[in-house]
Amino acid sequence: MRPPVLLDRPARWLLGALAAGALLVVLGNALVPQGHALHVSTYTVTLLGKYLCYALLALALDLVWGYCGILSLGHAAFFALGGYAMGMYLMRQIGTRGVYGHPVLPDFMVFLGWEELPWYWHGFDQFWFAAAMVVLVPGALALVFGWFAFRSRVTGVYLSIITQALTFALMLAFFRNEMGFGGNNGLTDFKDILGFDLQADATRLGLFLASAAALASAYLLARRIVTSKFGQVLVAIRDSEARVRFAGYEVEHFKLWIFVFSAMLAGVAGALYVPQVGIINPSEFSPLNSIELVIWVAVGGRATLWGAVAGALLVNYAKTVFTGLLPEAWLFLLGALFVLVTLFLPKGLAGVFLHRKGRPT
Amino acid sequence: MNVLEHARRLLRRDQVFPMLMPKRLAEPDTRHGPILYLEGVTVSFDGFKALDDLSLYIDDGELRCIIGPNGAGKTTLMDVITGKTRPDAGSVWFGQRIDLLQLSEAEIAQAGIGRKFQRPTVFGGHSVFDNLRLAMAGDKGVWRSLFDRLGAAEREHIESILETVGLADHAGRRAAELSHGQKQWLEIGMLLAQNPRVLLVDEPVAGMTPAETERTAELLTGLAGRHSVVVVEHDMAFVRAIARRVTVLHEGRVLAEGSMEQVQNDPRVIEVYLGEDDDD
Amino acid sequence: MIVLLWILALIPAGAAVAAADETALAAALEHLAGAGLRERAEAVETLAALDHPRVAVILQAYLDGRLYVERDGGEVLILAEAGAPHAAERALDGAPRGRVDADAVKRIGSNNALRKRLRILLALRALDAAEAAERRRAAETLIGELDAAEAEVLRPRLESEPDRAARAALAAAVALVDLDAPESERRLAAIDTLRGRLEPQVRGALARLAENDADPAVAAAATRALRGIQTRLDAYAFVEKLLFGLSLGSILVLAAIGLAITFGVMGVINMAHGELIMLGAYTTYAVQRLFPQWIEWSLLIAVPAAFLFSGAVGVLIERGVIRHLYGRPLETLLATFGISLILQQSVRSFVSAQNVAVVTPSWLSGAWQINPVLALTYNRLWIFAFALVVFFALLALLRYTALGIEVRAVAQNRAMARALGVRSDRVDALTFGLGAGIAGVAGVALSQLTNVGPNLGQDYIIDSFMVVVFGGVGNLWGTLVGGLSLGVFNKFMEPVTGAVLAKILVLVFIILFIQKRPQGVFPQRGRAAEG
């Protein structure tokens, strides 16, 4: 028996492609002059950075769904929470440059007539604090929610539906002005991050590279997990939960652990996403986002990490192309994708690929 | 229960507070003989009593067969022992110290009770080898499994089990691809890897060829002594081949208990079970 | 208010002066058509003083804004509806004048004060109406609007008014004036009369007395009366919340009941359920567009039409997609979600991305005013009744028809049902069609309550799932009780927390509830539920 390797062939391919792609983008953006055919515009850099964040999010979902069989329809909530944590830091960085020029309060609070900063906004002027919250807040929510859900053996579609209700409830909550997160409009008009101007090309490039690095390290971590005995237990839980229990494993601990880890990854993805798109608002919590994320993973092929990454990149690229060409057609296509993939490609593109190569998954 | 009663309980001196009792002991205490004590166990589903005030004792190292018509409560009995179903009344002890009703399914498994399901249940996505590795006795915590490395001793042990259950040539195959009989063997192999004190085996020879059945009989009788084995089986020929003591369940109660011969000659048993199935 | 005293005094002797009134009426009308608002107010008083059958008609028309004056000729006309051109009649004698052009006439304007005065004058006249209900309404209008002189004129009527409710309202109107009487006894007697009245004017006056009255006994009595009124108000507020909650609950039940069939009986997660509801709402719209002449009856046509249309779409979904995914609930969830996207976008692309206007038939509009603080709109009442009808019809269908027995057989044991000759694939298609059809019917009802747009379904899908899961999967009664209790719970939370927070709390409550009792309020028990 050959033990599973950390860097198998797809892993080497994926990391190599990521490194090569990042290098090309950097060269194309920074060294090739504008107007040249090989020039990569900053707009494209940001777009690619966004895709990488989505890929990271897809990776997070694949860990719980593909490997452990927990179909979370609320993963966008963790993504959005990470995004809000980063958004709060960016808001605090605006300082007196806001429309109202208040030294501490963000514009929307001045607009609402608030006198002082709510307690939960304290600390977000420090990057390290915000960075910690990016993982801790989604992690804590996942911990509490998962502890309740897994302990009372809520599984399958029930779990899916209550995760959806969770993100829906959060969306409604964040729409409220009283919550202190900017209500409808969310957080926007960011100026700089760690002292770098967010509009500058170099900052954009830096954020793109940070996303690529985050994806690469998350991928390695995830590989490390799924190739360990822990990963084998996860797959075993997916295939036969009761058997795992009677083999002496506390199934709930394993589920909880991977759920929390996945939520943290999603939080990181959200935190990298927000400075690149320049806004975070409650619609990021919408159940539709979470389900769209599921289809990225389904298209790419669940239970293969590179499949999740490839699916996220592919579907989002298609989305950009189609919404540009035929905005109306996109939802038709997305809907058809859901139906066709579940009917004909239950293992996604990865399944097709592996089948053609004649290997079992 | 009111406050006063709680207070009175706290002041009692003749017993140790439940919270101070050790939750889990490494070894069940079997100095008095039995390893499993079930007393007055009742389980009802919507008024239907699957187990009705059932009491049963299994001795350490014993091989016990449990037979009974469909709906007699055999599977429910296994569910109660392994923690899947909580009884409405009664007590279940593992040795004299371990109260199984206080433990989760995983804790019960770790305490030393293994179970083989009626339908062979293996991890289809894993190789045969990995199935055994996952079942292997040892620390099954989250952190331990994250950093677990397969040692040489462990590998040897798994390979010896593979030999025992005749799957050495299939170690690398995905368990989902195995035949029904092979899955049965794999599951028995997983039980061996788990190395429990008590093996609960639900219909082990269903779907096996006569030759395989014979090997299973050999294996199970060989296990008894070192382990306690409880077999639930329909196949009367198989029961005759292995049984030393037989318990007959009927409508959630113990109808008769004794050697195969005694049981076979018990008129009540003949009436409810053996009589009908004689041609079997 | 000398004029008023004068009119009221004149009324019994009306007939004798009829001829003289004819000219007076013409003069007053001319006055009304002429000058500014102040003159019009005077003209109105003059008119009201006349004992002429046309007066009530003219004043009512003026109040409704249907009183016009010809640009040339200066004749005062009453239009059948506000806004020319419409059929008109002469104000003076009601002689028909045919249709008049918009630019040939000019509306006689009024202001708020004048309209209020008109309402009082009309009410005073209506006190003599033959119908008790009309007299009661008139008396209620007068509460808080009388001055001392008017009250004195009305006082004798307290003896003569035969209808109890009308008498009580009249007494309240007079007593409200008496609250300002100089004698303590009269004030106390008035407070006694006003006990239990819910009109805001009464509460205002009593509160004033409780605060400021010189006589402590009167102030104390006013406080007591106020407290009594407050108790009644609280009771009605409770009833109102309960009724609103039941109304919301009935909507939830309607939306969820189709899902209870597909999810509960078949175990299929249908994320397109909300869109099937939406299709039902659009069917209503289509029916109204196709038969604009039958708006009043459009809903009666729309109910079966929506049932068939959504049901047919449901059967297509089942045959085309879901049938291939039985036993894979998570995949079913994803595929039907895809279908929901396609249905939404179809409506957006082929009908309109905007909301469409669905007309409410007249028998559904308006409200049932139970008392001054409690009113129920007719559409909510009807929908509540409709939800119950749909529920019991479905229950009867499942219990007594051959299809129902087959559905339940397949739900309980597919293999056994097939072995007994039930064509399970046909039953699956019909069951799913039934669930989808009921969603369509729910859509018809919802079209009367909310905006009909492509997103209609999304707003209800999560709520519907919550109801089904809360009530207990596979149990129609659970869905009914679950839906109604969630509706009531929501309405009782709303005043405390606000609507959005109430909804969040309901969701959180259900999330916690499912954790505690994964099988819902009415769990299915037994061996089948395990595993």
PDB file of C-alpha atoms in Angstrom, chain C residues 282-383:
ATOM      1  CA  TYR C 282     -48.548  35.273 -12.878  1.00  0.00           C
ATOM      2  CA  THR C 283     -51.403  33.040 -13.985  1.00  0.00           C
ATOM      3  CA  THR C 284     -53.736  35.391 -12.109  1.00  0.00           C
ATOM      4  CA  TYR C 285     -52.171  38.275 -13.986  1.00  0.00           C
ATOM      5  CA  ALA C 286     -52.590  36.470 -17.309  1.00  0.00           C
ATOM      6  CA  VAL C 287     -56.241  35.654 -16.594  1.00  0.00           C
ATOM      7  CA  GLN C 288     -56.939  39.288 -15.795  1.00  0.00           C
ATOM      8  CA  ARG C 289     -55.201  40.389 -18.992  1.00  0.00           C
ATOM      9  CA  LEU C 290     -57.082  37.855 -21.101  1.00  0.00           C
ATOM     10  CA  PHE C 291     -60.512  38.579 -19.654  1.00  0.00           C
ATOM     11  CA  PRO C 292     -60.475  42.216 -18.589  1.00  0.00           C
ATOM     12  CA  GLN C 293     -64.276  42.230 -18.547  1.00  0.00           C
ATOM     13  CA  TRP C 294     -64.413  39.598 -15.793  1.00  0.00           C
ATOM     14  CA  ILE C 295     -62.082  41.154 -13.243  1.00  0.00           C
ATOM     15  CA  GLU C 296     -64.617  40.430 -10.513  1.00  0.00           C
ATOM     16  CA  TRP C 297     -64.539  36.728 -11.309  1.00  0.00           C
ATOM     17  CA  SER C 298     -60.900  36.535 -12.391  1.00  0.00           C
ATOM     18  CA  LEU C 299     -59.765  34.807  -9.214  1.00  0.00           C
ATOM     19  CA  LEU C 300     -62.331  32.068  -9.613  1.00  0.00           C
ATOM     20  CA  ILE C 301     -60.910  31.359 -13.053  1.00  0.00           C
ATOM     21  CA  ALA C 302     -57.342  31.814 -11.902  1.00  0.00           C
ATOM     22  CA  VAL C 303     -57.495  29.207  -9.138  1.00  0.00           C
ATOM     23  CA  PRO C 304     -58.074  26.192 -11.402  1.00  0.00           C
ATOM     24  CA  ALA C 305     -55.919  27.717 -14.140  1.00  0.00           C
ATOM     25  CA  ALA C 306     -52.989  28.210 -11.772  1.00  0.00           C
ATOM     26  CA  PHE C 307     -53.459  24.743 -10.349  1.00  0.00           C
ATOM     27  CA  LEU C 308     -53.280  23.205 -13.803  1.00  0.00           C
ATOM     28  CA  PHE C 309     -50.434  25.391 -15.035  1.00  0.00           C
ATOM     29  CA  SER C 310     -48.139  25.033 -12.014  1.00  0.00           C
ATOM     30  CA  GLY C 311     -49.145  21.400 -11.730  1.00  0.00           C
ATOM     31  CA  ALA C 312     -48.187  20.769 -15.344  1.00  0.00           C
ATOM     32  CA  VAL C 313     -44.839  22.486 -14.847  1.00  0.00           C
ATOM     33  CA  GLY C 314     -44.393  20.352 -11.743  1.00  0.00           C
ATOM     34  CA  VAL C 315     -45.068  17.146 -13.646  1.00  0.00           C
ATOM     35  CA  LEU C 316     -42.556  18.226 -16.281  1.00  0.00           C
ATOM     36  CA  ILE C 317     -39.937  18.884 -13.599  1.00  0.00           C
ATOM     37  CA  GLU C 318     -40.576  15.527 -12.003  1.00  0.00           C
ATOM     38  CA  ARG C 319     -40.477  13.556 -15.246  1.00  0.00           C
ATOM     39  CA  GLY C 320     -37.544  15.476 -16.656  1.00  0.00           C
ATOM     40  CA  VAL C 321     -35.237  15.820 -13.690  1.00  0.00           C
ATOM     41  CA  ILE C 322     -36.287  14.634 -10.268  1.00  0.00           C
ATOM     42  CA  ARG C 323     -37.179  11.110 -11.352  1.00  0.00           C
ATOM     43  CA  HIS C 324     -33.511  10.522 -12.111  1.00  0.00           C
ATOM     44  CA  LEU C 325     -32.422  11.699  -8.704  1.00  0.00           C
ATOM     45  CA  TYR C 326     -34.543   9.714  -6.229  1.00  0.00           C
ATOM     46  CA  GLY C 327     -32.529   8.705  -3.206  1.00  0.00           C
ATOM     47  CA  ARG C 328     -30.077  11.572  -3.731  1.00  0.00           C
ATOM     48  CA  PRO C 329     -31.729  14.409  -1.823  1.00  0.00           C
ATOM     49  CA  LEU C 330     -28.790  16.804  -1.983  1.00  0.00           C
ATOM     50  CA  GLU C 331     -28.573  16.472  -5.753  1.00  0.00           C
ATOM     51  CA  THR C 332     -32.311  16.999  -6.039  1.00  0.00           C
ATOM     52  CA  LEU C 333     -31.895  20.176  -4.055  1.00  0.00           C
ATOM     53  CA  LEU C 334     -29.251  21.496  -6.454  1.00  0.00           C
ATOM     54  CA  ALA C 335     -31.096  20.511  -9.618  1.00  0.00           C
ATOM     55  CA  THR C 336     -34.375  22.060  -8.511  1.00  0.00           C
ATOM     56  CA  PHE C 337     -32.491  25.162  -7.512  1.00  0.00           C
ATOM     57  CA  GLY C 338     -31.236  25.349 -11.081  1.00  0.00           C
ATOM     58  CA  ILE C 339     -34.806  25.015 -12.275  1.00  0.00           C
ATOM     59  CA  SER C 340     -35.863  27.850 -10.001  1.00  0.00           C
ATOM     60  CA  LEU C 341     -33.223  30.109 -11.579  1.00  0.00           C
ATOM     61  CA  ILE C 342     -34.452  29.199 -15.055  1.00  0.00           C
ATOM     62  CA  LEU C 343     -38.092  29.861 -14.147  1.00  0.00           C
ATOM     63  CA  GLN C 344     -37.239  33.219 -12.593  1.00  0.00           C
ATOM     64  CA  GLN C 345     -35.217  34.322 -15.548  1.00  0.00           C
ATOM     65  CA  SER C 346     -37.934  33.121 -17.944  1.00  0.00           C
ATOM     66  CA  VAL C 347     -40.427  35.403 -16.264  1.00  0.00           C
ATOM     67  CA  ARG C 348     -37.921  38.241 -16.296  1.00  0.00           C
ATOM     68  CA  SER C 349     -37.099  37.756 -19.954  1.00  0.00           C
ATOM     69  CA  PHE C 350     -40.507  36.868 -21.388  1.00  0.00           C
ATOM     70  CA  VAL C 351     -42.932  38.795 -19.186  1.00  0.00           C
ATOM     71  CA  SER C 352     -41.192  41.658 -17.450  1.00  0.00           C
ATOM     72  CA  ALA C 353     -38.399  42.258 -15.010  1.00  0.00           C
ATOM     73  CA  GLN C 354     -40.686  44.697 -13.192  1.00  0.00           C
ATOM     74  CA  ASN C 355     -43.551  43.805 -10.932  1.00  0.00           C
ATOM     75  CA  VAL C 356     -46.872  43.412 -12.728  1.00  0.00           C
ATOM     76  CA  ALA C 357     -50.147  44.887 -11.522  1.00  0.00           C
ATOM     77  CA  VAL C 358     -52.742  42.395 -10.385  1.00  0.00           C
ATOM     78  CA  VAL C 359     -56.163  43.913  -9.789  1.00  0.00           C
ATOM     79  CA  THR C 360     -58.028  43.217  -6.572  1.00  0.00           C
ATOM     80  CA  PRO C 361     -61.712  42.498  -7.200  1.00  0.00           C
ATOM     81  CA  SER C 362     -64.063  44.769  -5.281  1.00  0.00           C
ATOM     82  CA  TRP C 363     -65.338  41.959  -3.045  1.00  0.00           C
ATOM     83  CA  LEU C 364     -61.793  41.537  -1.749  1.00  0.00           C
ATOM     84  CA  SER C 365     -61.045  45.185  -1.117  1.00  0.00           C
ATOM     85  CA  GLY C 366     -62.068  47.148   1.878  1.00  0.00           C
ATOM     86  CA  ALA C 367     -62.086  46.207   5.491  1.00  0.00           C
ATOM     87  CA  TRP C 368     -64.466  44.999   8.109  1.00  0.00           C
ATOM     88  CA  GLN C 369     -64.433  47.736  10.777  1.00  0.00           C
ATOM     89  CA  ILE C 370     -65.364  45.861  13.919  1.00  0.00           C
ATOM     90  CA  ASN C 371     -64.907  48.854  16.219  1.00  0.00           C
ATOM     91  CA  PRO C 372     -62.859  52.063  16.180  1.00  0.00           C
ATOM     92  CA  VAL C 373     -59.628  50.218  16.947  1.00  0.00           C
ATOM     93  CA  LEU C 374     -60.104  46.872  15.217  1.00  0.00           C
ATOM     94  CA  ALA C 375     -60.469  46.322  11.500  1.00  0.00           C
ATOM     95  CA  LEU C 376     -59.809  43.290   9.310  1.00  0.00           C
ATOM     96  CA  THR C 377     -59.248  43.608   5.606  1.00  0.00           C
ATOM     97  CA  TYR C 378     -61.469  41.388   3.528  1.00  0.00           C
ATOM     98  CA  ASN C 379     -58.606  39.941   1.486  1.00  0.00           C
ATOM     99  CA  ARG C 380     -57.002  38.557   4.637  1.00  0.00           C
ATOM    100  CA  LEU C 381     -60.278  37.085   5.807  1.00  0.00           C
ATOM    101  CA  TRP C 382     -60.855  35.430   2.469  1.00  0.00           C
ATOM    102  CA  ILE C 383     -57.333  34.102   2.275  1.00  0.00           C
TER     103      ILE C 383
END
